[in-house]
Short mmCIF file of C-alpha atoms in Angstrom, two decimals:
data_model
loop_
_atom_site.label_atom_id
_atom_site.label_comp_id
_atom_site.label_asym_id
_atom_site.label_seq_id
_atom_site.Cartn_x
_atom_site.Cartn_y
_atom_site.Cartn_z
CA MET A 1 110.56 75.19 -33.48
CA SER A 2 111.37 72.19 -36.17
CA PHE A 3 109.73 71.14 -39.63
CA LEU A 4 108.13 68.24 -37.86
CA GLU A 5 107.67 67.75 -34.30
CA VAL A 6 105.97 65.10 -32.67
CA GLU A 7 105.42 65.29 -28.92
CA HIS A 8 104.26 62.52 -26.12
CA ILE A 9 102.31 60.74 -28.34
CA GLU A 10 100.35 57.68 -26.77
CA LYS A 11 98.29 55.03 -28.79
CA HIS A 12 96.40 52.10 -26.95
CA PHE A 13 94.87 49.01 -28.86
CA GLY A 14 92.32 48.12 -26.07
CA ARG A 15 94.98 47.55 -23.04
CA THR A 16 97.91 47.02 -25.14
CA LYS A 17 100.23 50.19 -25.10
CA VAL A 18 101.72 50.17 -28.25
CA LEU A 19 103.02 53.83 -28.67
CA ARG A 20 104.51 55.23 -25.15
CA ASP A 21 105.47 58.98 -25.27
CA VAL A 22 106.91 58.81 -27.80
CA SER A 23 108.44 62.30 -28.96
CA PHE A 24 110.88 63.04 -31.91
CA SER A 25 111.76 66.01 -34.50
CA LEU A 26 112.50 66.10 -38.11
CA GLU A 27 114.03 68.74 -40.10
CA GLU A 28 113.19 70.24 -43.77
CA GLY A 29 115.05 67.91 -45.86
CA ASN A 30 116.21 65.18 -43.52
CA ALA A 31 115.73 62.12 -43.73
CA LEU A 32 114.64 59.77 -40.61
CA ALA A 33 114.99 56.13 -40.28
CA ILE A 34 113.30 54.02 -37.86
CA ILE A 35 114.33 50.72 -36.96
CA GLY A 36 113.32 48.36 -34.40
CA SER A 37 111.78 44.47 -34.57
CA SER A 38 108.34 43.96 -35.72
CA GLY A 39 105.82 44.70 -32.80
CA SER A 40 107.93 47.84 -31.50
CA GLY A 41 105.06 50.34 -32.77
CA LYS A 42 107.36 51.83 -35.71
CA THR A 43 104.32 50.70 -38.00
CA THR A 44 101.55 52.59 -35.84
CA LEU A 45 103.84 55.46 -35.32
CA LEU A 46 103.49 56.09 -39.14
CA ARG A 47 99.95 55.60 -39.15
CA CYS A 48 99.26 58.01 -36.41
CA LEU A 49 101.25 60.78 -38.49
CA ASN A 50 99.18 59.84 -41.20
CA PHE A 51 95.97 59.86 -39.52
CA LEU A 52 94.87 56.10 -40.22
CA GLU A 53 95.27 55.85 -36.10
CA LYS A 54 94.00 58.22 -33.81
CA PRO A 55 96.65 58.73 -30.94
CA ASN A 56 95.19 58.68 -27.58
CA ALA A 57 97.27 61.21 -26.72
CA GLY A 58 100.02 63.77 -27.80
CA THR A 59 100.25 66.29 -30.31
CA ILE A 60 101.40 66.58 -33.94
CA THR A 61 103.00 70.06 -35.58
CA VAL A 62 104.02 70.43 -38.90
CA LYS A 63 105.54 74.27 -39.76
CA GLY A 64 104.22 75.36 -36.67
CA GLU A 65 100.67 73.98 -37.62
CA LYS A 66 99.15 71.78 -35.19
CA LEU A 67 97.50 69.00 -36.86
CA PHE A 68 96.77 66.95 -34.17
CA ASP A 69 96.42 67.91 -30.19
CA SER A 70 94.89 65.18 -27.76
CA GLY A 71 94.03 67.96 -25.40
CA GLN A 72 91.70 69.86 -28.15
CA ASN A 73 88.32 68.32 -28.65
CA ASN A 74 89.37 66.25 -31.98
CA ARG A 75 86.06 65.53 -33.66
CA GLU A 76 86.56 67.30 -36.63
CA ARG A 77 84.91 67.46 -39.88
CA GLU A 78 86.25 64.88 -42.62
CA LYS A 79 87.26 67.70 -44.74
CA ASP A 80 89.53 69.58 -42.29
CA LEU A 81 90.77 65.43 -41.62
CA ARG A 82 91.30 65.10 -45.44
CA LYS A 83 93.10 68.64 -45.60
CA LYS A 84 95.37 67.47 -42.96
CA ARG A 85 96.65 64.14 -44.29
CA LEU A 86 98.02 66.12 -47.17
CA HIS A 87 100.89 66.90 -45.41
CA PHE A 88 102.12 63.58 -45.03
CA GLY A 89 102.79 61.13 -48.18
CA MET A 90 102.48 57.24 -47.33
CA VAL A 91 104.33 54.20 -49.27
CA PHE A 92 103.01 51.11 -47.54
CA GLN A 93 104.97 47.95 -47.31
CA SER A 94 102.22 46.03 -49.44
CA PHE A 95 102.02 48.87 -52.52
CA ASN A 96 98.37 49.18 -51.98
CA LEU A 97 97.98 50.45 -56.17
CA PHE A 98 94.41 50.48 -57.08
CA PRO A 99 94.38 47.07 -59.49
CA GLN A 100 92.16 48.69 -61.82
CA TYR A 101 94.48 51.76 -62.74
CA THR A 102 97.32 51.68 -64.90
CA ALA A 103 100.53 52.79 -63.42
CA LEU A 104 99.90 56.73 -64.80
CA GLU A 105 96.43 56.64 -63.43
CA ASN A 106 97.35 55.63 -60.18
CA VAL A 107 99.54 58.38 -59.91
CA ILE A 108 97.47 60.77 -60.75
CA LEU A 109 93.99 60.18 -59.45
CA ALA A 110 93.97 61.82 -56.32
CA GLU A 111 95.32 64.85 -57.96
CA LYS A 112 92.89 65.06 -60.61
CA LEU A 113 90.09 64.70 -58.03
CA LEU A 114 91.43 67.38 -55.98
CA ALA A 115 91.31 69.27 -58.60
CA GLN A 116 88.13 68.57 -59.51
CA SER A 117 86.73 69.41 -56.26
CA SER A 118 88.65 72.11 -55.39
CA LYS A 119 85.92 74.61 -56.67
CA ASP A 120 83.72 73.84 -53.53
CA ILE A 121 86.46 73.58 -51.09
CA SER A 122 88.49 76.82 -51.92
CA ALA A 123 87.29 79.08 -49.24
CA ASN A 124 88.56 76.39 -46.81
CA TYR A 125 91.78 75.31 -48.50
CA THR A 126 94.62 76.63 -46.94
CA ALA A 127 96.93 74.99 -45.49
CA ALA A 128 99.19 72.43 -47.34
CA ASP A 129 98.06 74.14 -50.38
CA ILE A 130 99.85 72.76 -53.02
CA HIS A 131 96.64 73.08 -55.64
CA ILE A 132 95.89 77.13 -54.73
CA ALA A 133 97.53 78.18 -58.18
CA GLU A 134 95.18 75.47 -59.66
CA GLN A 135 92.34 76.29 -58.06
CA GLN A 136 92.40 79.67 -58.94
CA ASN A 137 92.35 78.85 -62.33
CA PHE A 138 90.38 75.80 -62.58
CA LYS A 139 86.99 77.42 -64.14
CA LEU A 140 89.13 78.84 -66.33
CA ASP A 141 90.78 76.08 -67.91
CA LYS A 142 90.19 72.79 -66.78
CA LYS A 143 91.49 70.92 -69.89
CA LYS A 144 95.24 72.39 -69.32
CA ILE A 145 95.07 71.53 -65.72
CA MET A 146 93.93 67.92 -66.06
CA SER A 147 96.55 67.67 -68.90
CA ASP A 148 99.24 69.26 -66.60
CA ILE A 149 98.41 66.86 -63.94
CA GLU A 150 99.18 64.09 -66.91
CA GLU A 151 102.46 65.77 -67.76
CA HIS A 152 103.53 65.57 -64.00
CA GLY A 153 102.62 62.36 -63.43
CA LYS A 154 104.48 61.00 -66.49
CA GLN A 155 107.27 63.11 -65.22
CA LEU A 156 107.32 61.18 -61.72
CA LEU A 157 107.23 58.01 -63.40
CA ASP A 158 109.84 58.95 -65.83
CA ARG A 159 111.93 59.63 -62.22
CA MET A 160 111.07 56.59 -60.99
CA GLY A 161 112.62 54.78 -64.36
CA LEU A 162 109.17 53.62 -65.42
CA SER A 163 108.56 55.52 -68.42
CA GLU A 164 107.90 52.23 -70.06
CA ARG A 165 105.54 51.15 -67.71
CA MET A 166 103.43 53.86 -67.56
CA ASN A 167 100.39 52.28 -68.92
CA HIS A 168 100.58 48.94 -67.76
CA TYR A 169 98.38 47.47 -64.68
CA PRO A 170 99.75 46.99 -61.28
CA HIS A 171 99.49 43.08 -61.89
CA GLN A 172 101.57 43.40 -64.89
CA LEU A 173 104.39 44.82 -63.05
CA SER A 174 106.74 43.24 -60.66
CA GLY A 175 107.19 44.24 -57.12
CA GLY A 176 109.99 46.58 -57.28
CA GLN A 177 108.39 48.70 -60.12
CA GLN A 178 104.76 48.28 -57.96
CA GLN A 179 106.99 49.99 -55.30
CA ARG A 180 107.92 52.43 -57.48
CA VAL A 181 104.55 53.85 -58.35
CA ALA A 182 103.51 53.86 -55.36
CA ILE A 183 106.29 55.96 -54.45
CA ALA A 184 105.36 58.17 -57.56
CA ARG A 185 101.61 58.19 -56.69
CA ALA A 186 102.85 59.66 -52.56
CA LEU A 187 104.93 62.34 -54.30
CA ALA A 188 102.71 63.47 -57.02
CA LEU A 189 100.65 65.30 -54.18
CA LYS A 190 103.57 66.98 -52.76
CA PRO A 191 103.74 66.42 -49.35
CA ASP A 192 105.64 67.85 -47.02
CA ILE A 193 106.80 64.89 -45.25
CA LEU A 194 106.78 61.08 -47.28
CA CYS A 195 106.76 58.47 -44.91
CA PHE A 196 107.72 54.64 -45.46
CA ASP A 197 106.31 51.85 -44.41
CA GLU A 198 109.03 49.00 -44.61
CA PRO A 199 108.97 49.58 -48.51
CA THR A 200 111.14 46.82 -49.34
CA SER A 201 109.60 43.94 -46.52
CA ALA A 202 107.47 42.58 -49.58
CA LEU A 203 109.98 42.09 -51.98
CA ASP A 204 111.75 39.54 -53.31
CA PRO A 205 115.72 40.22 -52.11
CA GLU A 206 116.68 40.68 -55.80
CA LEU A 207 114.17 43.64 -56.08
CA THR A 208 115.07 45.62 -52.82
CA GLY A 209 117.81 47.08 -54.68
CA GLU A 210 116.04 49.12 -57.40
CA VAL A 211 113.34 50.49 -54.74
CA LEU A 212 116.34 51.45 -52.26
CA LYS A 213 117.96 53.24 -54.99
CA VAL A 214 114.89 55.47 -55.53
CA ILE A 215 114.74 56.00 -52.03
CA ARG A 216 118.04 57.13 -51.80
CA SER A 217 117.92 59.59 -54.69
CA LEU A 218 114.72 61.34 -52.98
CA ALA A 219 117.05 61.69 -49.99
CA GLU A 220 119.77 63.56 -51.99
CA GLN A 221 117.35 65.83 -53.22
CA LYS A 222 116.20 66.81 -49.90
CA THR A 223 113.01 64.89 -49.39
CA THR A 224 111.94 65.36 -46.25
CA MET A 225 111.28 61.32 -45.28
CA ILE A 226 110.37 59.38 -42.63
CA ILE A 227 111.93 55.36 -43.50
CA VAL A 228 110.57 52.39 -41.42
CA THR A 229 112.83 50.07 -42.39
CA HIS A 230 114.69 46.89 -41.43
CA GLU A 231 117.67 47.50 -44.28
CA MET A 232 119.91 48.41 -41.51
CA ALA A 233 122.89 49.35 -44.13
CA PHE A 234 120.59 51.41 -45.87
CA ALA A 235 119.31 53.48 -42.80
CA ARG A 236 122.85 53.95 -41.59
CA ASP A 237 123.78 55.43 -44.93
CA VAL A 238 120.83 57.52 -46.45
CA SER A 239 119.31 58.81 -43.00
CA ASP A 240 120.58 61.83 -41.29
CA ARG A 241 119.32 60.41 -38.23
CA ILE A 242 117.68 57.70 -36.75
CA ILE A 243 115.53 56.16 -33.97
CA PHE A 244 115.39 52.74 -32.74
CA MET A 245 112.07 51.68 -30.91
CA ASP A 246 111.16 48.84 -28.61
CA ALA A 247 108.00 47.89 -27.00
CA GLY A 248 106.32 51.32 -27.72
CA VAL A 249 109.21 53.50 -26.56
CA ILE A 250 111.74 55.22 -28.32
CA VAL A 251 114.98 53.64 -26.78
CA GLU A 252 117.51 55.80 -28.71
CA GLN A 253 117.99 58.15 -31.20
CA GLY A 254 120.88 60.28 -32.56
CA ASP A 255 123.48 59.85 -35.76
CA PRO A 256 122.93 56.76 -37.39
CA LYS A 257 126.44 55.87 -37.90
CA GLN A 258 126.72 56.54 -34.24
CA VAL A 259 123.56 54.62 -32.90
CA ILE A 260 124.38 51.79 -35.39
CA ASP A 261 127.98 51.49 -34.89
CA ASN A 262 128.14 52.45 -31.34
CA PRO A 263 124.84 51.83 -29.69
CA LYS A 264 124.44 53.24 -26.27
CA GLU A 265 121.53 51.39 -24.80
CA GLU A 266 121.49 47.40 -24.05
CA ARG A 267 118.44 47.04 -25.98
CA THR A 268 119.72 48.52 -29.05
CA LYS A 269 122.99 46.18 -29.27
CA GLN A 270 121.18 43.51 -28.72
CA PHE A 271 118.92 44.11 -31.51
CA LEU A 272 121.64 45.09 -33.98
CA SER A 273 123.60 42.21 -32.93
CA GLY A 274 120.76 39.76 -34.23
CA TYR A 275 121.72 41.66 -37.50
CA ALA A 276 125.12 41.68 -37.50
CA GLN A 277 124.56 37.44 -37.29
CA GLY A 278 122.87 37.64 -40.86
CA PHE A 279 119.60 37.08 -38.88
CA MET B 1 49.58 21.35 -82.04
CA PHE B 2 53.58 22.35 -82.15
CA TRP B 3 52.62 25.87 -82.61
CA THR B 4 49.92 26.07 -79.66
CA VAL B 5 52.27 24.61 -77.41
CA THR B 6 55.38 27.08 -78.37
CA GLN B 7 52.66 29.83 -78.40
CA SER B 8 51.51 28.48 -74.51
CA LEU B 9 55.21 28.25 -73.87
CA LEU B 10 56.15 31.87 -75.10
CA SER B 11 53.01 33.21 -72.94
CA GLY B 12 54.38 30.90 -69.87
CA LEU B 13 58.00 32.33 -70.68
CA GLY B 14 56.76 35.95 -70.38
CA THR B 15 55.73 35.68 -66.97
CA THR B 16 58.90 33.78 -65.84
CA PHE B 17 60.84 36.43 -67.57
CA GLU B 18 58.61 39.20 -65.68
CA ILE B 19 59.30 37.48 -62.19
CA PHE B 20 63.03 36.95 -62.84
CA LEU B 21 63.44 40.89 -64.10
CA LEU B 22 61.29 42.07 -61.50
CA THR B 23 63.07 40.12 -58.64
CA LEU B 24 66.63 41.15 -59.40
CA LEU B 25 65.46 45.00 -60.00
CA PHE B 26 64.10 44.93 -56.02
CA ALA B 27 66.48 42.53 -54.77
CA LEU B 28 69.73 44.03 -55.90
CA PRO B 29 69.28 47.16 -54.23
CA ALA B 30 67.91 45.57 -51.24
CA GLY B 31 70.42 42.88 -50.86
CA LEU B 32 73.22 45.87 -51.03
CA ILE B 33 71.29 47.87 -48.31
CA LEU B 34 70.84 44.25 -46.34
CA ALA B 35 75.01 43.80 -46.71
CA LEU B 36 75.52 47.62 -45.68
CA GLY B 37 73.55 46.72 -42.96
CA THR B 38 75.43 43.77 -42.08
CA ILE B 39 78.78 45.60 -41.57
CA SER B 40 77.51 48.29 -39.59
CA ARG B 41 78.84 49.56 -36.25
CA PHE B 42 75.06 49.43 -34.86
CA LYS B 43 75.24 45.78 -33.29
CA PRO B 44 71.04 45.51 -32.72
CA LEU B 45 70.51 46.14 -36.50
CA ARG B 46 73.54 43.86 -37.36
CA MET B 47 71.83 41.03 -35.27
CA LEU B 48 68.19 41.73 -36.50
CA ILE B 49 69.50 41.02 -40.27
CA GLN B 50 71.76 37.80 -39.30
CA VAL B 51 68.08 36.85 -37.41
CA ILE B 52 66.28 37.37 -41.06
CA VAL B 53 69.06 35.89 -43.33
CA TRP B 54 68.93 32.87 -41.18
CA ILE B 55 65.00 32.54 -41.12
CA ILE B 56 64.93 33.21 -44.77
CA ARG B 57 67.97 30.92 -46.15
CA GLY B 58 66.88 28.62 -43.61
CA THR B 59 63.58 27.83 -44.84
CA PRO B 60 62.06 26.75 -48.46
CA LEU B 61 61.20 29.27 -50.81
CA MET B 62 58.51 27.37 -51.60
CA LEU B 63 56.77 27.87 -48.36
CA GLN B 64 57.70 31.38 -47.97
CA LEU B 65 55.91 31.72 -51.36
CA ILE B 66 52.78 29.60 -49.75
CA ILE B 67 52.70 32.03 -46.65
CA ILE B 68 53.27 35.36 -48.52
CA PHE B 69 50.44 34.50 -50.97
CA TYR B 70 47.90 32.70 -48.72
CA GLY B 71 49.00 33.99 -45.26
CA PRO B 72 47.22 37.69 -45.43
CA GLY B 73 44.00 36.31 -46.92
CA LEU B 74 43.74 34.18 -43.79
CA TRP B 75 45.12 36.62 -41.11
CA LEU B 76 43.37 39.66 -42.60
CA GLY B 77 40.12 38.05 -43.85
CA HIS B 78 40.78 40.13 -47.45
CA ASN B 79 43.12 38.97 -49.93
CA ILE B 80 45.93 41.76 -50.61
CA TRP B 81 47.03 40.34 -53.82
CA SER B 82 43.96 40.19 -56.26
CA GLY B 83 43.14 37.16 -56.85
CA ASN B 84 44.08 37.30 -60.71
CA GLU B 85 47.16 36.43 -62.42
CA ALA B 86 48.59 39.77 -61.84
CA GLY B 87 48.29 39.29 -58.26
CA ARG B 88 49.81 35.90 -58.05
CA VAL B 89 52.76 37.74 -59.99
CA THR B 90 52.98 40.53 -57.45
CA ALA B 91 53.13 37.95 -54.75
CA THR B 92 55.57 35.90 -56.27
CA VAL B 93 57.87 38.80 -56.92
CA VAL B 94 57.67 39.98 -53.33
CA ALA B 95 58.70 36.50 -51.90
CA PHE B 96 61.23 36.12 -54.44
CA THR B 97 62.46 39.59 -53.54
CA ILE B 98 62.97 38.89 -49.69
CA ASN B 99 64.63 35.89 -50.21
CA TYR B 100 66.91 36.53 -52.97
CA ALA B 101 67.99 40.04 -51.24
CA CYS B 102 68.93 37.67 -48.28
CA TYR B 103 71.23 35.58 -50.52
CA PHE B 104 72.55 38.74 -52.23
CA SER B 105 73.15 40.43 -49.11
CA VAL B 106 75.70 37.43 -48.22
CA ILE B 107 77.54 37.84 -51.58
CA PHE B 108 77.61 41.68 -51.42
CA ARG B 109 79.11 41.15 -47.87
CA GLY B 110 81.61 39.01 -49.00
CA GLY B 111 82.53 41.43 -52.10
CA ILE B 112 83.21 44.53 -49.77
CA GLU B 113 85.00 42.82 -47.18
CA GLY B 114 87.02 40.57 -50.08
CA VAL B 115 88.17 44.39 -50.79
CA PRO B 116 91.66 44.69 -49.06
CA VAL B 117 91.85 47.46 -46.00
CA GLY B 118 94.79 48.47 -47.47
CA GLN B 119 92.69 50.12 -50.83
CA ARG B 120 91.07 52.23 -48.61
CA GLU B 121 93.93 53.46 -46.94
CA ALA B 122 95.82 54.02 -49.48
CA GLY B 123 92.85 56.78 -50.67
CA GLN B 124 92.79 57.91 -47.46
CA VAL B 125 96.24 59.15 -47.30
CA LEU B 126 95.70 60.40 -50.91
CA GLY B 127 93.37 63.00 -49.30
CA MET B 128 90.26 61.16 -51.16
CA THR B 129 86.80 61.74 -49.68
CA LYS B 130 84.86 58.89 -48.54
CA SER B 131 82.63 58.45 -51.76
CA GLN B 132 85.61 59.16 -53.84
CA ILE B 133 87.23 55.50 -52.17
CA PHE B 134 83.77 54.14 -52.55
CA PHE B 135 83.14 55.10 -56.14
CA LYS B 136 86.99 55.60 -57.75
CA VAL B 137 88.43 52.50 -55.59
CA THR B 138 86.22 49.48 -54.30
CA LEU B 139 83.25 49.86 -55.98
CA LEU B 140 84.70 47.91 -59.46
CA GLN B 141 87.36 45.66 -57.48
CA MET B 142 83.75 44.64 -55.48
CA ILE B 143 81.86 44.16 -58.86
CA LYS B 144 84.78 41.96 -59.78
CA ARG B 145 84.61 39.76 -56.79
CA VAL B 146 80.75 39.46 -56.83
CA VAL B 147 80.11 38.30 -60.54
CA PRO B 148 80.95 34.62 -59.93
CA PRO B 149 78.93 34.04 -57.27
CA MET B 150 76.24 36.49 -58.19
CA SER B 151 75.79 34.67 -61.77
CA ASN B 152 75.20 31.45 -59.90
CA GLU B 153 72.73 33.19 -57.75
CA ILE B 154 70.93 34.59 -60.77
CA ILE B 155 70.80 31.50 -62.76
CA THR B 156 69.13 29.72 -59.98
CA LEU B 157 66.67 32.28 -59.82
CA VAL B 158 65.78 31.57 -63.33
CA LYS B 159 65.06 28.02 -62.39
CA ASP B 160 63.15 28.68 -58.80
CA THR B 161 60.46 31.13 -60.87
CA SER B 162 58.95 27.48 -61.76
CA LEU B 163 58.13 27.50 -57.83
CA ALA B 164 55.19 30.27 -58.44
CA ARG B 165 53.43 27.37 -60.22
CA ILE B 166 52.34 26.72 -56.66
CA ILE B 167 50.22 29.62 -56.42
CA ALA B 168 48.88 28.79 -59.71
CA ALA B 169 50.71 31.65 -61.47
CA TYR B 170 50.87 30.75 -65.04
CA GLU B 171 54.68 30.39 -65.85
CA LEU B 172 56.83 28.34 -67.86
CA THR B 173 56.72 25.13 -66.12
CA PHE B 174 52.92 25.66 -65.46
CA ALA B 175 52.79 26.04 -69.16
CA GLY B 176 54.55 23.16 -70.35
CA TYR B 177 52.61 21.10 -67.75
CA SER B 178 49.51 21.76 -68.30
CA PHE B 179 49.61 19.82 -71.75
CA MET B 180 50.51 16.99 -70.21
CA LYS B 181 47.40 16.95 -67.85
CA SER B 182 44.89 18.14 -70.47
CA ALA B 183 46.43 16.11 -73.35
CA GLY B 184 48.68 13.79 -71.67
CA LEU B 185 51.73 14.90 -73.60
CA THR B 186 55.36 14.21 -72.15
CA TRP B 187 57.21 16.19 -74.82
CA PRO B 188 56.31 19.92 -74.14
CA LEU B 189 58.25 19.37 -71.10
CA PHE B 190 61.33 18.34 -72.92
CA TYR B 191 60.42 21.55 -74.87
CA THR B 192 59.72 23.32 -71.76
CA GLY B 193 63.21 22.63 -70.73
CA VAL B 194 64.85 23.53 -73.89
CA PHE B 195 63.30 27.30 -73.07
CA TYR B 196 65.15 27.46 -69.54
CA LEU B 197 68.29 26.20 -71.42
CA VAL B 198 67.98 29.13 -74.16
CA PHE B 199 67.54 31.51 -71.14
CA VAL B 200 70.35 30.38 -69.09
CA GLY B 201 72.40 29.98 -71.82
CA VAL B 202 72.24 33.53 -72.69
CA LEU B 203 72.62 34.66 -69.08
CA THR B 204 75.89 32.67 -69.08
CA LEU B 205 77.14 34.67 -72.07
CA LEU B 206 76.57 37.50 -70.39
CA PHE B 207 78.27 36.81 -67.46
CA ASN B 208 81.12 35.13 -69.30
CA TYR B 209 81.23 38.95 -71.45
CA ILE B 210 81.17 40.71 -68.04
CA GLU B 211 83.93 38.47 -66.06
CA LYS B 212 85.79 38.88 -69.32
CA LYS B 213 85.64 42.95 -69.28
CA LEU B 214 86.99 42.87 -65.60
CA GLY B 215 89.37 40.81 -66.23
CA TYR B 216 92.20 43.37 -67.37
CA PHE B 217 92.82 43.89 -63.68
CA LYS B 218 93.56 41.40 -60.67
#
């Protein structure tokens, strides 16, 4: 069984079928790239994984634990939902940093809130349990935990090359810097799988490089990732596996070099030729 | 004479201030509740609030004040507002609260809807609870958006308190006007204007301060 198993996912918005029978798997430490034109369902797929949308059918399994199963009664409590969400991290196209907090505060906010509330949820808090250690010590040493969290946040921003920008507010940062803060924020909760939703699409061309560089280094460190992107060369280089989607279905998947250099399907060829012409 | 007028105007200002503060105290939370109602998923509630807001915003505040003050006495046969000054002020506060809650609700709704959906979603994927998202992420952004239109509305409220004169509540304008009636003096009217100007001036400074305080983020 793979690290992540996604099976037969369907998603409808009214009559529109946005995702149709989408199945794929991902191994630990691998990077999966998803390519396809706008409206092909890539973003919706990521949103389903992060429980921002609820699929109409299918299952999602991480490390053998079934997180979503449309066959089951899925009216779950908010608490369980939040726990499941923590398996996935999400980096949005438009960054979605919290404007009223500094870069560092953005990175550590969720972790601090989680540590504060872990007192009350300790009994149910087992899966994806990155905070179990903190939880056990929580009452003993709150100050230490908070300073550890802050230290961890600083390290993450340092890894993103932002040690000079920790106390800046989002509006004082460039788009590329904001997106790197967003990546640090997603990493802070140590998700099993980090999702990127077109992380460079909202950036000026000269700023995409710095963000791609960070993602590349994450791939080198064997971070399990799903990257929805329009950067073909980057997808080909960085990912271990690639999926081409069109009209809500997976048209082709396989080795990135093979899919991009020698696509089998006609629709993939058409899509990629659009890029070759530099569009 | 100047001293007599000043004393009289200060007493009127007290009533004006009372109406102003009590209206804010009740209309702000009421407006927020109405705003939450207008974005609720329950359609009948949404419709009901929309109709109420339409009626209240669509008719003069003075008319509403007259109906609320005199209506109960005429319909029920006895005046629920005691006939003294306190009763008149109470009726004014009730009418103003209903009226201003409706205006505030529209401002609050704009503030809530003005916070991008992505902010809430970012909180969700970070495992925050609904209340954490509201208090730690959206609330301050909403307040920042709401301050400029709110300052407009609140400054209007200061001057609308003069409508209470219509039911003979002894507020600031009534106080100034009475010297014209009794002694044929017009200068107290201008003096009254100065009172309003100072009141609004202080509020303007206060709102500028709040806006500046919230200016550290965009």
